[in-house]
Short mmCIF file of C-alpha atoms and ligand atoms in Angstrom, two decimals:
data_model
loop_
_atom_site.label_atom_id
_atom_site.label_comp_id
_atom_site.label_asym_id
_atom_site.label_seq_id
_atom_site.Cartn_x
_atom_site.Cartn_y
_atom_site.Cartn_z
CA MET A 271 48.83 -44.85 29.95
CA THR A 272 46.84 -47.13 28.33
CA ASP A 273 45.78 -46.84 24.13
CA LEU A 274 41.93 -45.48 25.26
CA ALA A 275 43.08 -42.29 27.70
CA THR A 276 46.26 -41.67 24.70
CA LEU A 277 43.65 -41.80 22.41
CA GLU A 278 41.33 -39.42 24.41
CA LEU A 279 44.12 -36.90 25.17
CA GLU A 280 44.84 -36.40 21.16
CA LEU A 281 41.63 -35.79 20.64
CA ILE A 282 40.58 -33.35 22.83
CA ASN A 283 44.00 -31.23 22.43
CA ALA A 284 42.67 -31.58 18.62
CA ILE A 285 39.37 -30.06 19.52
CA GLY A 286 40.90 -27.94 21.58
CA GLY A 287 43.32 -26.53 19.23
CA ALA A 288 40.58 -26.17 16.30
CA GLU A 289 40.01 -22.68 15.17
CA SER A 290 36.94 -22.75 13.03
CA VAL A 291 33.54 -24.42 13.12
CA ALA A 292 35.37 -26.16 9.14
CA ALA A 293 38.53 -27.49 11.17
CA LEU A 294 36.03 -28.85 14.34
CA GLU A 295 34.30 -30.87 11.81
CA GLU A 296 37.50 -32.38 10.63
CA VAL A 297 38.21 -33.78 13.95
CA ARG A 298 34.42 -35.15 14.39
CA VAL A 299 34.69 -36.33 11.42
CA ALA A 300 38.14 -38.31 12.01
CA ALA A 301 37.15 -39.62 15.36
CA LEU A 302 33.17 -39.69 15.43
CA GLY A 303 32.72 -40.09 11.35
CA LYS A 304 31.75 -43.67 9.62
CA SER A 305 35.34 -44.58 9.27
CA GLY A 306 36.47 -42.31 12.88
CA SER A 307 38.80 -43.46 15.10
CA VAL A 308 36.24 -43.92 18.16
CA SER A 309 33.61 -45.22 15.47
CA GLY A 310 36.07 -47.97 14.86
CA LEU A 311 36.77 -48.76 18.62
CA LEU A 312 32.91 -49.07 18.99
CA LYS A 313 32.64 -51.24 16.18
CA GLY A 314 35.03 -53.31 17.54
CA MET A 315 33.27 -54.50 20.48
CA GLY A 316 31.38 -56.34 18.19
CA ALA A 317 34.04 -59.10 17.99
CA MET A 318 35.13 -59.18 21.48
CA SER A 319 34.33 -61.60 24.06
CA PRO A 320 31.76 -60.95 26.85
CA ASP A 321 34.21 -60.21 29.10
CA GLU A 322 36.45 -57.97 27.12
CA ARG A 323 33.55 -56.37 26.52
CA ARG A 324 31.62 -55.93 30.11
CA GLU A 325 35.42 -54.59 30.73
CA GLN A 326 36.01 -52.55 27.53
CA GLY A 327 32.24 -51.06 26.50
CA PRO A 328 31.94 -48.92 29.49
CA MET A 329 35.66 -47.41 28.72
CA ILE A 330 34.76 -46.76 25.10
CA ASN A 331 31.28 -45.28 25.40
CA GLY A 332 32.90 -43.25 28.12
CA LEU A 333 35.39 -41.94 26.00
CA ARG A 334 32.64 -41.63 22.88
CA ASP A 335 30.76 -39.57 25.23
CA ARG A 336 33.08 -37.12 26.50
CA VAL A 337 34.53 -36.78 23.32
CA SER A 338 30.72 -35.72 21.56
CA ALA A 339 30.32 -33.50 24.75
CA ALA A 340 33.70 -31.47 24.19
CA ILE A 341 33.06 -30.56 20.39
CA ALA A 342 29.61 -29.89 20.99
CA ALA A 343 31.02 -27.19 23.67
CA LYS A 344 33.66 -25.98 21.01
CA LYS A 345 31.44 -25.67 18.46
CA ALA A 346 29.16 -23.58 20.61
CA GLU A 347 32.21 -21.19 21.65
CA LEU A 348 33.12 -20.83 17.75
CA GLU A 349 29.92 -19.91 16.45
CA ALA A 350 29.82 -17.59 18.95
CA ALA A 351 32.96 -15.97 18.29
CA GLU A 352 32.40 -16.17 14.28
CA LEU A 353 29.17 -14.27 15.13
CA ASP A 354 30.45 -11.65 16.38
CA ALA A 355 33.34 -10.99 14.32
CA ARG A 356 30.55 -11.19 11.48
CA LEU A 357 28.65 -8.49 13.49
CA GLN A 358 31.51 -6.64 13.67
CA ALA A 359 32.76 -6.49 9.93
CA GLU A 360 29.28 -5.98 8.68
CA ARG A 361 28.46 -3.34 11.36
CA VAL A 362 26.82 -0.37 9.43
CA ASP A 363 27.30 2.96 11.35
CA LEU A 364 23.19 4.49 11.36
CA THR A 365 24.72 7.73 12.72
CA LEU A 366 25.95 8.66 9.28
CA PRO A 367 25.02 10.47 6.86
CA ALA A 368 22.83 9.10 4.05
CA ARG A 369 24.99 9.58 0.80
CA PRO A 370 23.41 12.71 -1.42
CA ARG A 371 23.13 10.76 -4.76
CA ARG A 372 21.30 8.13 -3.48
CA LYS A 373 18.21 10.03 -1.89
CA GLY A 374 14.81 8.88 -2.38
CA GLY A 375 11.83 10.92 -2.62
CA VAL A 376 7.76 10.78 -2.22
CA HIS A 377 5.76 11.58 -5.94
CA PRO A 378 3.40 14.76 -5.74
CA THR A 379 0.22 12.40 -6.02
CA MET A 380 1.25 9.98 -2.63
CA GLN A 381 1.67 13.22 -1.01
CA VAL A 382 -1.60 14.52 -1.61
CA MET A 383 -3.15 10.46 -1.05
CA ASP A 384 -1.23 11.27 2.34
CA GLU A 385 -2.54 14.61 2.94
CA MET A 386 -6.39 13.88 1.92
CA ILE A 387 -5.80 10.35 4.12
CA ALA A 388 -4.58 12.40 6.87
CA LEU A 389 -7.48 15.02 6.75
CA PHE A 390 -9.95 12.69 6.19
CA ALA A 391 -9.33 10.03 8.48
CA GLU A 392 -9.13 13.68 11.10
CA MET A 393 -12.77 13.76 10.27
CA GLY A 394 -14.09 10.33 11.24
CA PHE A 395 -13.02 8.65 7.87
CA ALA A 396 -11.76 5.22 7.03
CA VAL A 397 -10.13 4.23 4.43
CA ALA A 398 -11.62 1.72 2.03
CA GLU A 399 -10.13 -0.11 -1.17
CA GLY A 400 -11.63 -2.02 -4.05
CA PRO A 401 -9.66 -3.86 -7.38
CA ASP A 402 -7.92 -2.09 -10.15
CA ILE A 403 -9.50 -4.50 -12.57
CA GLU A 404 -13.60 -4.76 -12.03
CA ASP A 405 -16.59 -6.21 -13.40
CA ASP A 406 -19.38 -4.48 -15.03
CA PHE A 407 -21.83 -4.82 -12.05
CA HIS A 408 -19.50 -2.55 -9.92
CA ASN A 409 -18.50 -0.34 -12.00
CA PHE A 410 -21.80 0.64 -14.08
CA THR A 411 -24.87 -1.70 -13.71
CA ALA A 412 -24.84 -1.61 -9.55
CA LEU A 413 -23.95 2.64 -10.04
CA ASN A 414 -27.62 3.04 -11.92
CA PHE A 415 -25.67 3.27 -15.68
CA PRO A 416 -28.63 1.77 -17.32
CA PRO A 417 -28.04 -1.35 -19.45
CA LYS A 418 -26.40 -0.54 -23.50
CA HIS A 419 -26.42 3.50 -22.15
CA PRO A 420 -24.51 5.41 -23.71
CA ALA A 421 -23.07 6.95 -20.05
CA ARG A 422 -20.78 3.81 -20.05
CA GLU A 423 -19.15 4.60 -23.70
CA MET A 424 -18.97 8.36 -21.77
CA HIS A 425 -16.00 7.02 -19.78
CA ASP A 426 -13.81 5.44 -22.50
CA THR A 427 -13.58 2.35 -20.99
CA PHE A 428 -10.52 -0.05 -21.00
CA PHE A 429 -12.29 -3.49 -21.77
CA LEU A 430 -10.50 -6.59 -21.16
CA LYS A 431 -10.99 -9.37 -23.78
CA PRO A 432 -14.07 -11.47 -22.67
CA ASP A 433 -13.98 -14.58 -20.64
CA PRO A 434 -14.10 -17.55 -23.39
CA GLU A 435 -16.62 -19.14 -21.13
CA THR A 436 -19.38 -16.55 -19.95
CA GLY A 437 -18.23 -13.81 -22.35
CA GLU A 438 -18.55 -11.36 -19.90
CA ARG A 439 -15.77 -8.47 -20.15
CA LYS A 440 -13.67 -6.97 -17.61
CA VAL A 441 -12.93 -3.78 -17.22
CA LEU A 442 -10.32 -1.38 -15.62
CA ARG A 443 -12.44 0.55 -13.69
CA THR A 444 -13.21 3.73 -14.94
CA HIS A 445 -13.13 5.65 -11.30
CA THR A 446 -13.01 4.54 -7.84
CA SER A 447 -17.05 4.85 -7.48
CA PRO A 448 -17.32 0.44 -8.05
CA VAL A 449 -15.57 0.68 -3.80
CA GLN A 450 -19.11 2.34 -3.00
CA VAL A 451 -20.99 -0.11 -4.23
CA ARG A 452 -18.25 -2.89 -2.82
CA THR A 453 -18.16 -1.12 0.89
CA MET A 454 -21.95 -0.78 0.91
CA MET A 455 -22.64 -4.25 -0.08
CA SER A 456 -19.78 -5.53 2.86
CA GLN A 457 -20.96 -3.58 5.48
CA THR A 458 -23.81 -1.86 7.63
CA PRO A 459 -24.92 1.58 8.08
CA PRO A 460 -23.34 4.37 9.26
CA ILE A 461 -20.49 3.78 6.62
CA ARG A 462 -18.12 6.78 6.52
CA ILE A 463 -14.80 6.32 3.64
CA ILE A 464 -13.13 7.61 1.67
CA ALA A 465 -11.74 5.05 -1.41
CA PRO A 466 -8.14 7.01 -3.14
CA GLY A 467 -6.99 4.93 -5.99
CA ARG A 468 -5.75 4.34 -9.86
CA THR A 469 -8.18 4.71 -12.38
CA PHE A 470 -7.71 4.49 -15.91
CA ARG A 471 -9.75 6.09 -19.28
CA LYS A 472 -8.79 5.81 -22.99
CA ASP A 473 -7.83 9.65 -23.13
CA SER A 474 -4.32 11.22 -23.76
CA ASP A 475 -3.63 14.93 -23.76
CA ALA A 476 -2.11 17.40 -22.30
CA THR A 477 -4.84 17.16 -19.23
CA HIS A 478 -5.50 12.95 -19.49
CA THR A 479 -3.34 10.28 -18.90
CA PRO A 480 -4.61 6.87 -19.49
CA MET A 481 -3.91 6.20 -15.42
CA PHE A 482 -4.59 9.02 -13.06
CA HIS A 483 -5.84 8.37 -9.89
CA GLN A 484 -8.74 9.37 -7.42
CA ILE A 485 -10.43 9.73 -3.89
CA GLU A 486 -14.14 8.70 -3.53
CA GLY A 487 -16.12 9.54 -0.05
CA LEU A 488 -19.14 7.90 0.79
CA VAL A 489 -20.98 8.52 4.04
CA ILE A 490 -24.42 7.11 4.78
CA ASP A 491 -26.16 7.11 7.79
CA ARG A 492 -29.93 8.14 8.86
CA ASP A 493 -31.04 11.99 7.96
CA ILE A 494 -28.01 13.20 5.81
CA HIS A 495 -28.54 15.90 3.48
CA MET A 496 -26.97 18.02 0.65
CA GLY A 497 -25.55 20.78 4.00
CA HIS A 498 -23.53 17.74 5.42
CA LEU A 499 -22.34 17.59 2.00
CA LYS A 500 -21.67 21.01 1.49
CA THR A 501 -19.56 21.13 5.02
CA THR A 502 -17.85 18.51 4.48
CA LEU A 503 -16.22 19.06 1.51
CA GLN A 504 -15.21 23.18 2.26
CA THR A 505 -14.22 21.65 4.87
CA PHE A 506 -12.20 19.69 3.41
CA ILE A 507 -10.90 21.96 0.90
CA ALA A 508 -10.45 24.64 2.66
CA ARG A 509 -7.95 22.43 5.02
CA PHE A 510 -6.19 20.83 1.57
CA PHE A 511 -5.54 24.12 0.16
CA GLU A 512 -4.28 25.58 3.85
CA LEU A 513 -6.99 28.46 3.99
CA ASP A 514 -8.96 29.70 6.44
CA GLU A 515 -12.15 29.02 3.99
CA VAL A 516 -12.99 29.05 0.41
CA GLN A 517 -15.88 30.58 -1.65
CA ALA A 518 -17.77 27.67 -3.42
CA ARG A 519 -20.30 26.93 -5.51
CA PHE A 520 -21.82 23.73 -6.55
CA ARG A 521 -23.09 23.80 -10.31
CA PRO A 522 -25.89 21.24 -11.02
CA HIS A 523 -24.49 18.45 -13.00
CA HIS A 524 -25.51 15.06 -13.80
CA PHE A 525 -23.86 11.41 -12.70
CA PRO A 526 -25.71 8.09 -12.59
CA PHE A 527 -25.24 7.61 -9.27
CA THR A 528 -26.20 10.82 -7.33
CA GLU A 529 -29.41 12.64 -7.19
CA PRO A 530 -29.40 15.65 -7.21
CA SER A 531 -25.78 16.21 -8.76
CA ALA A 532 -23.12 18.71 -8.60
CA GLU A 533 -19.96 19.87 -9.31
CA MET A 534 -17.81 21.79 -6.95
CA ASP A 535 -15.93 25.11 -8.30
CA ILE A 536 -13.89 27.55 -6.02
CA ARG A 537 -13.68 31.20 -6.57
CA CYS A 538 -9.55 32.13 -7.75
CA ASP A 539 -8.01 34.97 -10.18
CA ARG A 540 -6.04 33.44 -12.61
CA SER A 541 -5.18 36.85 -14.37
CA GLY A 542 -1.72 37.46 -13.36
CA GLY A 543 -0.91 33.78 -14.49
CA LYS A 544 -0.56 32.10 -11.01
CA LEU A 545 -3.44 31.27 -9.06
CA VAL A 546 -4.89 32.63 -6.63
CA PHE A 547 -7.86 31.69 -4.87
CA ASN A 548 -11.25 33.71 -2.92
CA THR A 549 -10.73 36.49 -5.21
CA GLY A 550 -11.75 37.52 -8.90
CA ASP A 551 -14.65 35.81 -10.71
CA ASP A 552 -12.95 32.79 -11.96
CA TRP A 553 -14.15 29.44 -10.92
CA LEU A 554 -11.82 26.42 -10.42
CA GLU A 555 -13.69 22.79 -11.16
CA ILE A 556 -12.20 20.71 -7.88
CA LEU A 557 -14.88 17.40 -7.88
CA GLY A 558 -18.23 15.87 -8.99
CA CYS A 559 -20.21 14.62 -6.08
CA GLY A 560 -24.30 14.48 -4.79
CA MET A 561 -26.27 12.55 -2.88
CA VAL A 562 -26.39 9.08 -3.29
CA HIS A 563 -29.35 7.66 -5.98
CA PRO A 564 -31.78 5.54 -4.24
CA ASN A 565 -31.54 3.07 -6.79
CA VAL A 566 -27.81 2.99 -6.38
CA LEU A 567 -28.58 2.38 -2.03
CA LYS A 568 -31.16 -0.29 -3.02
CA ASN A 569 -28.32 -2.32 -5.69
CA CYS A 570 -26.28 -2.30 -2.99
CA GLY A 571 -28.93 -3.70 -0.29
CA ILE A 572 -29.78 -0.66 1.91
CA ASP A 573 -33.40 0.28 2.16
CA PRO A 574 -33.55 3.96 0.67
CA ASP A 575 -36.15 5.38 2.95
CA GLU A 576 -34.63 4.14 6.06
CA TYR A 577 -31.01 5.58 4.67
CA GLN A 578 -29.36 8.68 3.01
CA GLY A 579 -26.06 9.93 1.77
CA PHE A 580 -23.26 11.67 0.09
CA ALA A 581 -20.50 11.07 -2.43
CA PHE A 582 -17.66 12.59 -4.12
CA GLY A 583 -14.60 11.78 -6.10
CA MET A 584 -11.80 13.79 -7.01
CA GLY A 585 -9.04 13.78 -9.01
CA VAL A 586 -5.80 13.49 -7.05
CA ASP A 587 -3.13 14.01 -9.78
CA ARG A 588 -5.38 17.30 -10.77
CA LEU A 589 -5.02 18.24 -7.23
CA ALA A 590 -1.70 18.04 -6.58
CA MET A 591 -0.39 19.97 -9.72
CA LEU A 592 -2.97 23.23 -8.45
CA LYS A 593 -1.67 22.87 -4.91
CA TYR A 594 2.40 22.21 -5.69
CA GLY A 595 2.32 24.46 -9.38
CA VAL A 596 3.07 21.38 -11.80
CA PRO A 597 2.19 22.68 -14.86
CA ASP A 598 1.76 19.56 -16.89
CA LEU A 599 0.10 17.00 -16.02
CA ARG A 600 2.27 14.40 -18.29
CA PRO A 601 5.80 14.10 -16.87
CA MET A 602 3.89 13.30 -13.71
CA PHE A 603 4.21 9.69 -15.01
CA ASP A 604 7.45 9.99 -16.85
CA ALA A 605 9.35 8.46 -14.24
CA ASP A 606 12.03 11.44 -14.86
CA THR A 607 14.27 11.50 -11.69
CA ARG A 608 15.15 14.82 -12.26
CA TRP A 609 11.37 15.94 -12.33
CA LEU A 610 11.01 13.67 -9.33
CA ALA A 611 13.94 15.69 -7.20
CA HIS A 612 12.49 18.71 -8.23
CA TYR A 613 8.67 18.16 -7.42
CA GLY A 614 9.61 15.40 -5.21
CA PHE A 615 8.98 14.95 -1.44
CA SER A 616 10.87 13.98 1.66
CA ALA A 617 9.99 10.56 2.38
CA PHE A 618 10.29 11.60 6.62
CA ALA A 619 7.74 14.55 5.63
CA ALA A 620 4.58 12.34 6.64
CA PRO A 621 1.84 14.94 5.97
CA ASN A 622 -0.72 15.10 9.25
CA PRO A 623 -3.16 17.66 10.40
CA ALA A 624 -1.36 18.70 13.45
CA SER A 625 2.39 19.61 12.14
CA GLY A 626 0.72 21.04 9.35
CA LEU A 627 0.30 18.92 5.79
CA SER A 628 3.12 20.45 3.47
N1 LIG B 227 -17.52 8.79 -10.56
C1 LIG B 227 -17.25 10.27 -10.19
C2 LIG B 227 -16.16 10.44 -11.76
O1 LIG B 227 -15.78 9.67 -11.95
C3 LIG B 227 -17.02 11.02 -9.68
C4 LIG B 227 -18.31 11.19 -8.73
C5 LIG B 227 -17.95 10.39 -7.16
C6 LIG B 227 -19.60 11.73 -8.82
C7 LIG B 227 -19.10 10.34 -6.31
C8 LIG B 227 -20.56 12.20 -7.33
C9 LIG B 227 -20.41 10.76 -6.62
O2 LIG B 227 -16.50 11.44 -12.72
#
């Protein structure tokens, strides 16, 4: 047997015997690496006479090609086997029950947010969003708050440091109403949106936290009037509290961005220490609403002679407390796992109007 045939046999045996990708790589380096046995033969061809090279060249190149092919084939085989072994070792049995102590839950505010989005989506509202950090224009000016007017203070606004170049002071949005402005400026009517999100006011007591959540609603179209507003909100509130109907009153109020403005109250009885709807002489304030002020439409590039609309805004955390009997607002933001375990919802019980909300 020639030296070349012996070397080939040895290498093919070594390749066949490699038990891992790493062992195979050692064989490859010993044969085809810089100072490998096959590389040595290839380099040696340079010193051969033309006749020798004509005779030996094809044999050495052929050896190199067969060894390379054998290594590639073995490598594919070993990699497939290693992947199989890993898949076996890291296999997760999805049918095993979850560990109960690791169970996560959905916060009541987020649950109620999802319920509201589901109900409004069914009524044809799309979800719109805006930034938590707003500028004065979107949070106040476009919404018809006069410059320097005390109404701006009314909101106990958190101001950011003024921009050193422009002097502009951004704010943490005090309500979700700036999303009305962003939507009207970027879309053409008909508009039907809700805007859920975080809002901020410098206020902290038993019924106020500096961060809370609101859902805003906005409808703009031709011939929209208070009747549409009342029916939309009464239908929504009844469905939200899972009642056939609610007895509501719309009490005159003032917001700079709506005219007329109202607060919606629903009839209830709290005398027994429990909240019961549609009976008694008590009224529960639920939300603020009104017809979009013509100045706001103009500020957003919409012709008030052609289009009208209504808007509303409500506190999501407060409605979550009312619906699920949470007595105190502040622990809602404490991130205490015992509180969350008690008041939280299963992540699998996604609310939808067909299968029921809660
Ligand atoms: N932005 C108002 C608030 O935060 C609520 C509201 C929204 C009122 C839309 C009327 C119309 O108090």
